[in-house]
PDB file of C-alpha atoms and ligand atoms in Angstrom:
ATOM      1  CA  MET A 150       6.496 115.707 -30.392  1.00 75.00           C
ATOM      2  CA  ILE A 151       5.189 115.590 -34.847  1.00 87.00           C
ATOM      3  CA  ASP A 152       3.612 118.287 -35.762  1.00 90.00           C
ATOM      4  CA  SER A 153       1.173 118.238 -38.429  1.00 90.00           C
ATOM      5  CA  ASN A 154       3.259 118.551 -41.769  1.00 91.00           C
ATOM      6  CA  GLU A 155       5.561 115.897 -40.567  1.00 91.00           C
ATOM      7  CA  LEU A 156       1.629 113.929 -39.622  1.00 91.00           C
ATOM      8  CA  ALA A 157       1.480 113.493 -42.954  1.00 89.00           C
ATOM      9  CA  THR A 158       4.094 112.159 -44.313  1.00 93.00           C
ATOM     10  CA  ARG A 159       4.844 109.857 -41.435  1.00 96.00           C
ATOM     11  CA  LEU A 160       1.216 108.367 -40.863  1.00 97.00           C
ATOM     12  CA  PRO A 161       0.522 106.258 -43.979  1.00 98.00           C
ATOM     13  CA  PRO A 162      -3.153 106.186 -45.419  1.00 98.00           C
ATOM     14  CA  GLY A 163      -5.716 105.187 -43.705  1.00 98.00           C
ATOM     15  CA  GLN A 164      -3.484 105.323 -40.105  1.00 98.00           C
ATOM     16  CA  ARG A 165      -3.098 106.486 -36.977  1.00 97.00           C
ATOM     17  CA  PRO A 166      -0.891 106.905 -34.607  1.00 96.00           C
ATOM     18  CA  VAL A 167      -0.206 105.307 -30.523  1.00 97.00           C
ATOM     19  CA  GLU A 168       1.303 105.483 -28.164  1.00 95.00           C
ATOM     20  CA  ASN A 169       2.368 102.037 -27.069  1.00 93.00           C
ATOM     21  CA  LEU A 170       2.779  99.003 -28.690  1.00 94.00           C
ATOM     22  CA  PRO A 171       0.354  97.305 -28.537  1.00 95.00           C
ATOM     23  CA  VAL A 172       0.408  93.060 -28.572  1.00 97.00           C
ATOM     24  CA  LEU A 173      -0.803  90.870 -31.070  1.00 96.00           C
ATOM     25  CA  ASP A 174      -0.183  87.266 -31.741  1.00 96.00           C
ATOM     26  CA  LEU A 175      -2.687  83.580 -32.550  1.00 96.00           C
ATOM     27  CA  GLY A 176      -3.047  83.274 -28.309  1.00 96.00           C
ATOM     28  CA  ILE A 177      -0.275  81.281 -28.237  1.00 95.00           C
ATOM     29  CA  GLN A 178       3.109  82.776 -25.696  1.00 98.00           C
ATOM     30  CA  PRO A 179       6.221  80.594 -27.091  1.00 98.00           C
ATOM     31  CA  LYS A 180       8.665  81.424 -24.031  1.00 98.00           C
ATOM     32  CA  ILE A 181      12.076  80.290 -24.623  1.00 97.00           C
ATOM     33  CA  SER A 182      14.730  81.385 -23.108  1.00 97.00           C
ATOM     34  CA  SER A 183      17.873  82.999 -24.148  1.00 97.00           C
ATOM     35  CA  GLU A 184      20.230  79.561 -23.239  1.00 97.00           C
ATOM     36  CA  VAL A 185      17.327  77.802 -25.775  1.00 98.00           C
ATOM     37  CA  TRP A 186      17.517  80.298 -28.610  1.00 98.00           C
ATOM     38  CA  THR A 187      18.990  79.678 -31.580  1.00 98.00           C
ATOM     39  CA  LEU A 188      18.675  80.371 -35.123  1.00 99.00           C
ATOM     40  CA  GLN A 189      18.834  78.557 -38.381  1.00 99.00           C
ATOM     41  CA  LEU A 190      19.592  79.070 -40.875  1.00 99.00           C
ATOM     42  CA  ALA A 191      18.479  77.591 -43.617  1.00 99.00           C
ATOM     43  CA  GLY A 192      17.521  75.838 -47.609  1.00 98.00           C
ATOM     44  CA  GLU A 193      19.146  77.120 -50.474  1.00 98.00           C
ATOM     45  CA  ILE A 194      22.710  78.157 -48.975  1.00 99.00           C
ATOM     46  CA  ASP A 195      25.979  77.280 -49.062  1.00 98.00           C
ATOM     47  CA  ALA A 196      25.890  77.518 -44.529  1.00 98.00           C
ATOM     48  CA  PRO A 197      23.736  75.939 -43.238  1.00 98.00           C
ATOM     49  CA  GLN A 198      23.979  76.382 -39.245  1.00 98.00           C
ATOM     50  CA  ALA A 199      22.429  76.903 -36.385  1.00 98.00           C
ATOM     51  CA  ILE A 200      23.325  80.025 -34.398  1.00 98.00           C
ATOM     52  CA  ASP A 201      22.880  79.753 -30.868  1.00 98.00           C
ATOM     53  CA  TRP A 202      22.703  83.546 -28.422  1.00 98.00           C
ATOM     54  CA  GLN A 203      26.724  83.717 -27.309  1.00 98.00           C
ATOM     55  CA  ASN A 204      27.681  83.278 -31.595  1.00 98.00           C
ATOM     56  CA  PHE A 205      24.156  86.133 -32.299  1.00 98.00           C
ATOM     57  CA  MET A 206      25.853  88.691 -29.124  1.00 98.00           C
ATOM     58  CA  LYS A 207      28.988  88.539 -30.840  1.00 98.00           C
ATOM     59  CA  LEU A 208      27.374  89.643 -34.675  1.00 98.00           C
ATOM     60  CA  PRO A 209      27.495  93.639 -35.058  1.00 98.00           C
ATOM     61  CA  GLN A 210      24.625  95.380 -32.812  1.00 98.00           C
ATOM     62  CA  ARG A 211      23.005  98.244 -34.093  1.00 98.00           C
ATOM     63  CA  GLU A 212      20.272 100.750 -33.202  1.00 98.00           C
ATOM     64  CA  VAL A 213      17.302 101.555 -35.475  1.00 98.00           C
ATOM     65  CA  ILE A 214      14.707 104.019 -34.916  1.00 98.00           C
ATOM     66  CA  ALA A 215      11.431 103.378 -36.985  1.00 98.00           C
ATOM     67  CA  ASP A 216       7.581 104.108 -36.996  1.00 98.00           C
ATOM     68  CA  ILE A 217       5.291 100.844 -36.644  1.00 98.00           C
ATOM     69  CA  HIS A 218       3.226 100.529 -39.092  1.00 98.00           C
ATOM     70  CA  CYS A 219       0.026  97.858 -38.308  1.00 98.00           C
ATOM     71  CA  VAL A 220      -2.307  96.679 -40.571  1.00 97.00           C
ATOM     72  CA  THR A 221      -5.279  97.564 -37.772  1.00 97.00           C
ATOM     73  CA  HIS A 222      -4.500 100.884 -38.862  1.00 98.00           C
ATOM     74  CA  TRP A 223      -2.060 101.655 -35.732  1.00 98.00           C
ATOM     75  CA  THR A 224       1.181 103.704 -35.996  1.00 98.00           C
ATOM     76  CA  ARG A 225       3.269 104.635 -33.939  1.00 97.00           C
ATOM     77  CA  PHE A 226       6.225 106.544 -33.765  1.00 97.00           C
ATOM     78  CA  ASP A 227       9.707 106.605 -32.949  1.00 97.00           C
ATOM     79  CA  VAL A 228       9.651 103.054 -31.914  1.00 98.00           C
ATOM     80  CA  ARG A 229      13.704 101.556 -30.395  1.00 98.00           C
ATOM     81  CA  TRP A 230      15.534  99.130 -31.390  1.00 98.00           C
ATOM     82  CA  GLN A 231      18.708  97.293 -31.839  1.00 98.00           C
ATOM     83  CA  GLY A 232      19.677  94.670 -32.768  1.00 98.00           C
ATOM     84  CA  VAL A 233      21.406  92.661 -35.580  1.00 98.00           C
ATOM     85  CA  ALA A 234      21.047  94.033 -38.895  1.00 98.00           C
ATOM     86  CA  ALA A 235      19.715  91.034 -41.647  1.00 98.00           C
ATOM     87  CA  LYS A 236      22.568  91.122 -44.140  1.00 98.00           C
ATOM     88  CA  GLU A 237      25.016  90.088 -41.371  1.00 98.00           C
ATOM     89  CA  ILE A 238      23.059  86.526 -40.596  1.00 98.00           C
ATOM     90  CA  ILE A 239      22.058  87.252 -44.650  1.00 98.00           C
ATOM     91  CA  ALA A 240      25.722  87.023 -45.342  1.00 98.00           C
ATOM     92  CA  LEU A 241      26.639  83.685 -42.749  1.00 98.00           C
ATOM     93  CA  ALA A 242      24.091  82.370 -44.620  1.00 98.00           C
ATOM     94  CA  ARG A 243      25.939  82.411 -47.576  1.00 98.00           C
ATOM     95  CA  PRO A 244      22.711  82.495 -50.110  1.00 98.00           C
ATOM     96  CA  LYS A 245      22.990  80.696 -53.630  1.00 98.00           C
ATOM     97  CA  ALA A 246      22.851  83.296 -56.398  1.00 98.00           C
ATOM     98  CA  GLU A 247      19.402  81.888 -58.041  1.00 98.00           C
ATOM     99  CA  VAL A 248      18.142  82.538 -53.659  1.00 98.00           C
ATOM    100  CA  LYS A 249      15.229  85.454 -54.595  1.00 98.00           C
ATOM    101  CA  PHE A 250      13.082  84.785 -51.353  1.00 98.00           C
ATOM    102  CA  VAL A 251      12.472  84.434 -47.916  1.00 98.00           C
ATOM    103  CA  VAL A 252      10.526  82.595 -45.494  1.00 99.00           C
ATOM    104  CA  LEU A 253      11.109  83.882 -40.829  1.00 99.00           C
ATOM    105  CA  HIS A 254       9.175  80.547 -39.171  1.00 98.00           C
ATOM    106  CA  SER A 255       8.519  81.162 -35.346  1.00 98.00           C
ATOM    107  CA  ALA A 256       8.280  79.112 -32.685  1.00 98.00           C
ATOM    108  CA  ASP A 257       4.942  79.558 -32.556  1.00 98.00           C
ATOM    109  CA  GLY A 258       3.994  77.892 -35.738  1.00 98.00           C
ATOM    110  CA  TYR A 259       4.037  82.228 -37.435  1.00 98.00           C
ATOM    111  CA  THR A 260       5.481  82.093 -40.838  1.00 98.00           C
ATOM    112  CA  THR A 261       6.178  84.895 -43.023  1.00 98.00           C
ATOM    113  CA  ASN A 262       7.078  85.495 -46.174  1.00 98.00           C
ATOM    114  CA  LEU A 263       9.786  88.246 -47.815  1.00 98.00           C
ATOM    115  CA  PRO A 264      12.300  88.442 -50.961  1.00 98.00           C
ATOM    116  CA  LEU A 265      15.579  88.888 -49.968  1.00 98.00           C
ATOM    117  CA  ASP A 266      16.496  91.240 -51.011  1.00 98.00           C
ATOM    118  CA  VAL A 267      13.863  93.251 -49.028  1.00 98.00           C
ATOM    119  CA  LEU A 268      16.162  91.921 -45.854  1.00 98.00           C
ATOM    120  CA  LEU A 269      19.558  93.598 -47.394  1.00 97.00           C
ATOM    121  CA  ASP A 270      18.266  96.815 -46.042  1.00 96.00           C
ATOM    122  CA  ASP A 271      20.164  99.175 -43.825  1.00 95.00           C
ATOM    123  CA  ASP A 272      16.885  99.085 -41.400  1.00 98.00           C
ATOM    124  CA  ILE A 273      15.924  95.499 -41.031  1.00 98.00           C
ATOM    125  CA  LEU A 274      16.367  93.737 -37.543  1.00 98.00           C
ATOM    126  CA  PHE A 275      17.153  90.861 -35.974  1.00 99.00           C
ATOM    127  CA  ALA A 276      16.173  92.087 -32.629  1.00 99.00           C
ATOM    128  CA  ASN A 277      17.120  91.788 -28.822  1.00 98.00           C
ATOM    129  CA  GLN A 278      16.157  95.044 -27.459  1.00 98.00           C
ATOM    130  CA  LEU A 279      12.965  97.352 -28.042  1.00 98.00           C
ATOM    131  CA  ASP A 280      13.007 100.849 -26.679  1.00 97.00           C
ATOM    132  CA  GLY A 281      16.162  99.934 -24.604  1.00 98.00           C
ATOM    133  CA  GLU A 282      15.411  97.197 -22.388  1.00 98.00           C
ATOM    134  CA  ALA A 283      15.491  93.196 -23.595  1.00 98.00           C
ATOM    135  CA  VAL A 284      12.667  92.564 -26.030  1.00 98.00           C
ATOM    136  CA  SER A 285       9.464  91.280 -23.505  1.00 98.00           C
ATOM    137  CA  LEU A 286       8.169  87.859 -24.384  1.00 98.00           C
ATOM    138  CA  GLU A 287       4.633  89.375 -25.647  1.00 98.00           C
ATOM    139  CA  HIS A 288       6.491  91.513 -27.794  1.00 98.00           C
ATOM    140  CA  GLY A 289       8.865  88.435 -28.841  1.00 98.00           C
ATOM    141  CA  GLY A 290      12.188  88.216 -27.377  1.00 98.00           C
ATOM    142  CA  PRO A 291      14.471  86.831 -27.103  1.00 98.00           C
ATOM    143  CA  VAL A 292      14.634  87.963 -30.708  1.00 99.00           C
ATOM    144  CA  ARG A 293      12.524  89.206 -33.270  1.00 98.00           C
ATOM    145  CA  VAL A 294      12.761  90.551 -37.164  1.00 99.00           C
ATOM    146  CA  VAL A 295      11.641  93.766 -37.393  1.00 98.00           C
ATOM    147  CA  VAL A 296      10.817  94.906 -41.138  1.00 98.00           C
ATOM    148  CA  PRO A 297       9.871  99.157 -40.481  1.00 97.00           C
ATOM    149  CA  LYS A 298       8.446  99.839 -43.950  1.00 97.00           C
ATOM    150  CA  ARG A 299       6.355  97.000 -44.409  1.00 98.00           C
ATOM    151  CA  TYR A 300       3.309  96.049 -42.046  1.00 98.00           C
ATOM    152  CA  PHE A 301       4.039  95.170 -38.641  1.00 98.00           C
ATOM    153  CA  TRP A 302       2.922  91.307 -39.530  1.00 98.00           C
ATOM    154  CA  LYS A 303       5.795  90.871 -41.324  1.00 98.00           C
ATOM    155  CA  SER A 304       8.280  91.206 -38.283  1.00 98.00           C
ATOM    156  CA  ALA A 305       8.394  88.052 -36.593  1.00 98.00           C
ATOM    157  CA  LYS A 306       8.491  87.762 -32.972  1.00 98.00           C
ATOM    158  CA  TRP A 307       9.781  84.259 -31.723  1.00 98.00           C
ATOM    159  CA  VAL A 308      12.189  83.729 -34.871  1.00 99.00           C
ATOM    160  CA  THR A 309      13.281  80.532 -34.725  1.00 98.00           C
ATOM    161  CA  ALA A 310      15.126  80.427 -38.461  1.00 99.00           C
ATOM    162  CA  ILE A 311      15.209  81.127 -41.670  1.00 98.00           C
ATOM    163  CA  HIS A 312      14.187  79.893 -45.035  1.00 98.00           C
ATOM    164  CA  PHE A 313      16.543  81.094 -48.088  1.00 99.00           C
ATOM    165  CA  HIS A 314      14.348  79.864 -51.409  1.00 98.00           C
ATOM    166  CA  LEU A 315      14.014  79.770 -55.028  1.00 98.00           C
ATOM    167  CA  THR A 316      10.621  80.644 -55.341  1.00 98.00           C
ATOM    168  CA  ASP A 317       7.806  82.970 -53.600  1.00 98.00           C
ATOM    169  CA  GLN A 318       6.169  80.855 -50.327  1.00 98.00           C
ATOM    170  CA  PRO A 319       3.748  83.013 -48.737  1.00 98.00           C
ATOM    171  CA  GLY A 320       3.476  82.465 -45.070  1.00 98.00           C
ATOM    172  CA  TYR A 321       0.275  82.432 -42.371  1.00 98.00           C
ATOM    173  CA  TRP A 322      -1.118  85.789 -42.529  1.00 98.00           C
ATOM    174  CA  GLU A 323       0.215  85.722 -46.821  1.00 98.00           C
ATOM    175  CA  VAL A 324      -2.028  82.997 -47.276  1.00 98.00           C
ATOM    176  CA  ARG A 325      -5.133  83.619 -45.885  1.00 98.00           C
ATOM    177  CA  GLY A 326      -6.284  86.501 -47.853  1.00 98.00           C
ATOM    178  CA  TYR A 327      -3.015  89.326 -46.999  1.00 98.00           C
ATOM    179  CA  HIS A 328      -1.155  91.126 -49.294  1.00 98.00           C
ATOM    180  CA  ASN A 329       2.145  89.615 -50.702  1.00 98.00           C
ATOM    181  CA  ASP A 330       4.262  92.742 -50.088  1.00 98.00           C
ATOM    182  CA  ALA A 331       2.245  94.384 -47.170  1.00 98.00           C
ATOM    183  CA  GLU A 332       4.090  97.754 -48.280  1.00 98.00           C
ATOM    184  CA  PRO A 333       2.293 100.699 -45.329  1.00 98.00           C
ATOM    185  CA  PHE A 334       2.849 103.839 -48.626  1.00 98.00           C
ATOM    186  CA  LYS A 335       0.462 101.927 -51.010  1.00 98.00           C
ATOM    187  CA  GLU A 336      -1.826 100.743 -48.002  1.00 98.00           C
ATOM    188  CA  GLN A 337      -1.130  97.132 -49.484  1.00 98.00           C
ATOM    189  CA  ARG A 338      -3.451  95.825 -46.851  1.00 98.00           C
ATOM    190  CA  TYR A 339      -5.690  92.339 -48.600  1.00 97.00           C
ATOM    191  CA  ALA A 340      -4.869  91.057 -51.434  1.00 95.00           C
ATOM    192  CA  ARG A 341      -7.628  91.296 -54.346  1.00 73.00           C
TER     193      ARG A 341
HETATM  194  N1  MTE B 156       5.956  84.535 -34.385  1.00 67.04           N
HETATM  195  C1  MTE B 156       4.459  85.564 -34.449  1.00 67.04           C
HETATM  196  N2  MTE B 156       5.230  86.970 -34.971  1.00 67.04           N
HETATM  197  C2  MTE B 156       3.964  87.506 -35.459  1.00 67.04           C
HETATM  198  C3  MTE B 156       2.802  87.806 -35.100  1.00 67.04           C
HETATM  199  C4  MTE B 156       2.421  86.334 -34.695  1.00 67.04           C
HETATM  200  O1  MTE B 156       1.688  85.952 -34.822  1.00 67.04           O
HETATM  201  N3  MTE B 156       3.455  85.137 -34.718  1.00 67.04           N
HETATM  202  N4  MTE B 156       1.912  88.719 -35.183  1.00 67.04           N
HETATM  203  C5  MTE B 156       1.713  89.542 -36.614  1.00 67.04           C
HETATM  204  C6  MTE B 156       0.802  91.224 -36.257  1.00 67.04           C
HETATM  205  S1  MTE B 156       0.077  90.339 -36.885  1.00 67.04           S
HETATM  206  C7  MTE B 156       2.002  92.159 -35.595  1.00 67.04           C
HETATM  207  S2  MTE B 156       1.057  93.552 -35.875  1.00 67.04           S
HETATM  208  C8  MTE B 156       3.445  91.918 -34.857  1.00 67.04           C
HETATM  209  C9  MTE B 156       2.389  93.004 -33.354  1.00 67.04           C
HETATM  210  O2  MTE B 156       3.626  92.654 -33.448  1.00 67.04           O
HETATM  211  P1  MTE B 156       4.196  93.387 -31.434  1.00 67.04           P
HETATM  212  O3  MTE B 156       3.232  92.017 -30.521  1.00 67.04           O
HETATM  213  O4  MTE B 156       5.460  93.719 -31.478  1.00 67.04           O
HETATM  214  O5  MTE B 156       3.060  94.567 -31.356  1.00 67.04           O
HETATM  215  O6  MTE B 156       4.355  90.481 -34.914  1.00 67.04           O
HETATM  216  C10 MTE B 156       3.586  89.886 -36.603  1.00 67.04           C
HETATM  217  N5  MTE B 156       4.428  89.311 -36.092  1.00 67.04           N
HETATM  218 MO1   MO B 157      -0.744  93.271 -37.247  1.00 67.04          MO
END
């Protein structure tokens, strides 16, 4: 249980705790079996390639237990994810020295942008498990990104490509008024 002292430090401003993980999407849940899923590495990199499921599952797996904060004001504590660290994927891509930004692309047409250095943190995953089971279709399986320290819209479900850029390219919600940085403890919900 989380006591009130801990709650004060772990619950960002304007958030309330929930017990389960709500499902949010654009109304499309693209069904991609792991047999046909690939992750494209593209853009300003030395090693463009597609990683298929078999090769993805050969990469080292790690577990991350993280609090998830959605801009719609819910927070779920201690969500258990497992998958491949984003920095492993980035190492395979070998971005050119001038690369500063990435865009994550998803099978439903969704995109979201992040600075490259954010993705180098240890807690960023290309996750294939949620709470000990394969990530379900509704939560973005077979593989979804998890960026715990940003509002959850930065965590692309059904991820199929990562594009590396020299300049920032705002994604689906970022061009619709959401904050570019999306840090929950700074309450960066919307751009001004
Ligand atoms: N591909 C894709 N990823 C997405 C979205 C989406 O619509 N499409 N919605 C985002 C938003 S706004 C949230 S809050 C979380 C919801 O993830 P969940 O359904 O697993 O809780 O996914 C994010 N990633
Ligand atoms: Mo969201």
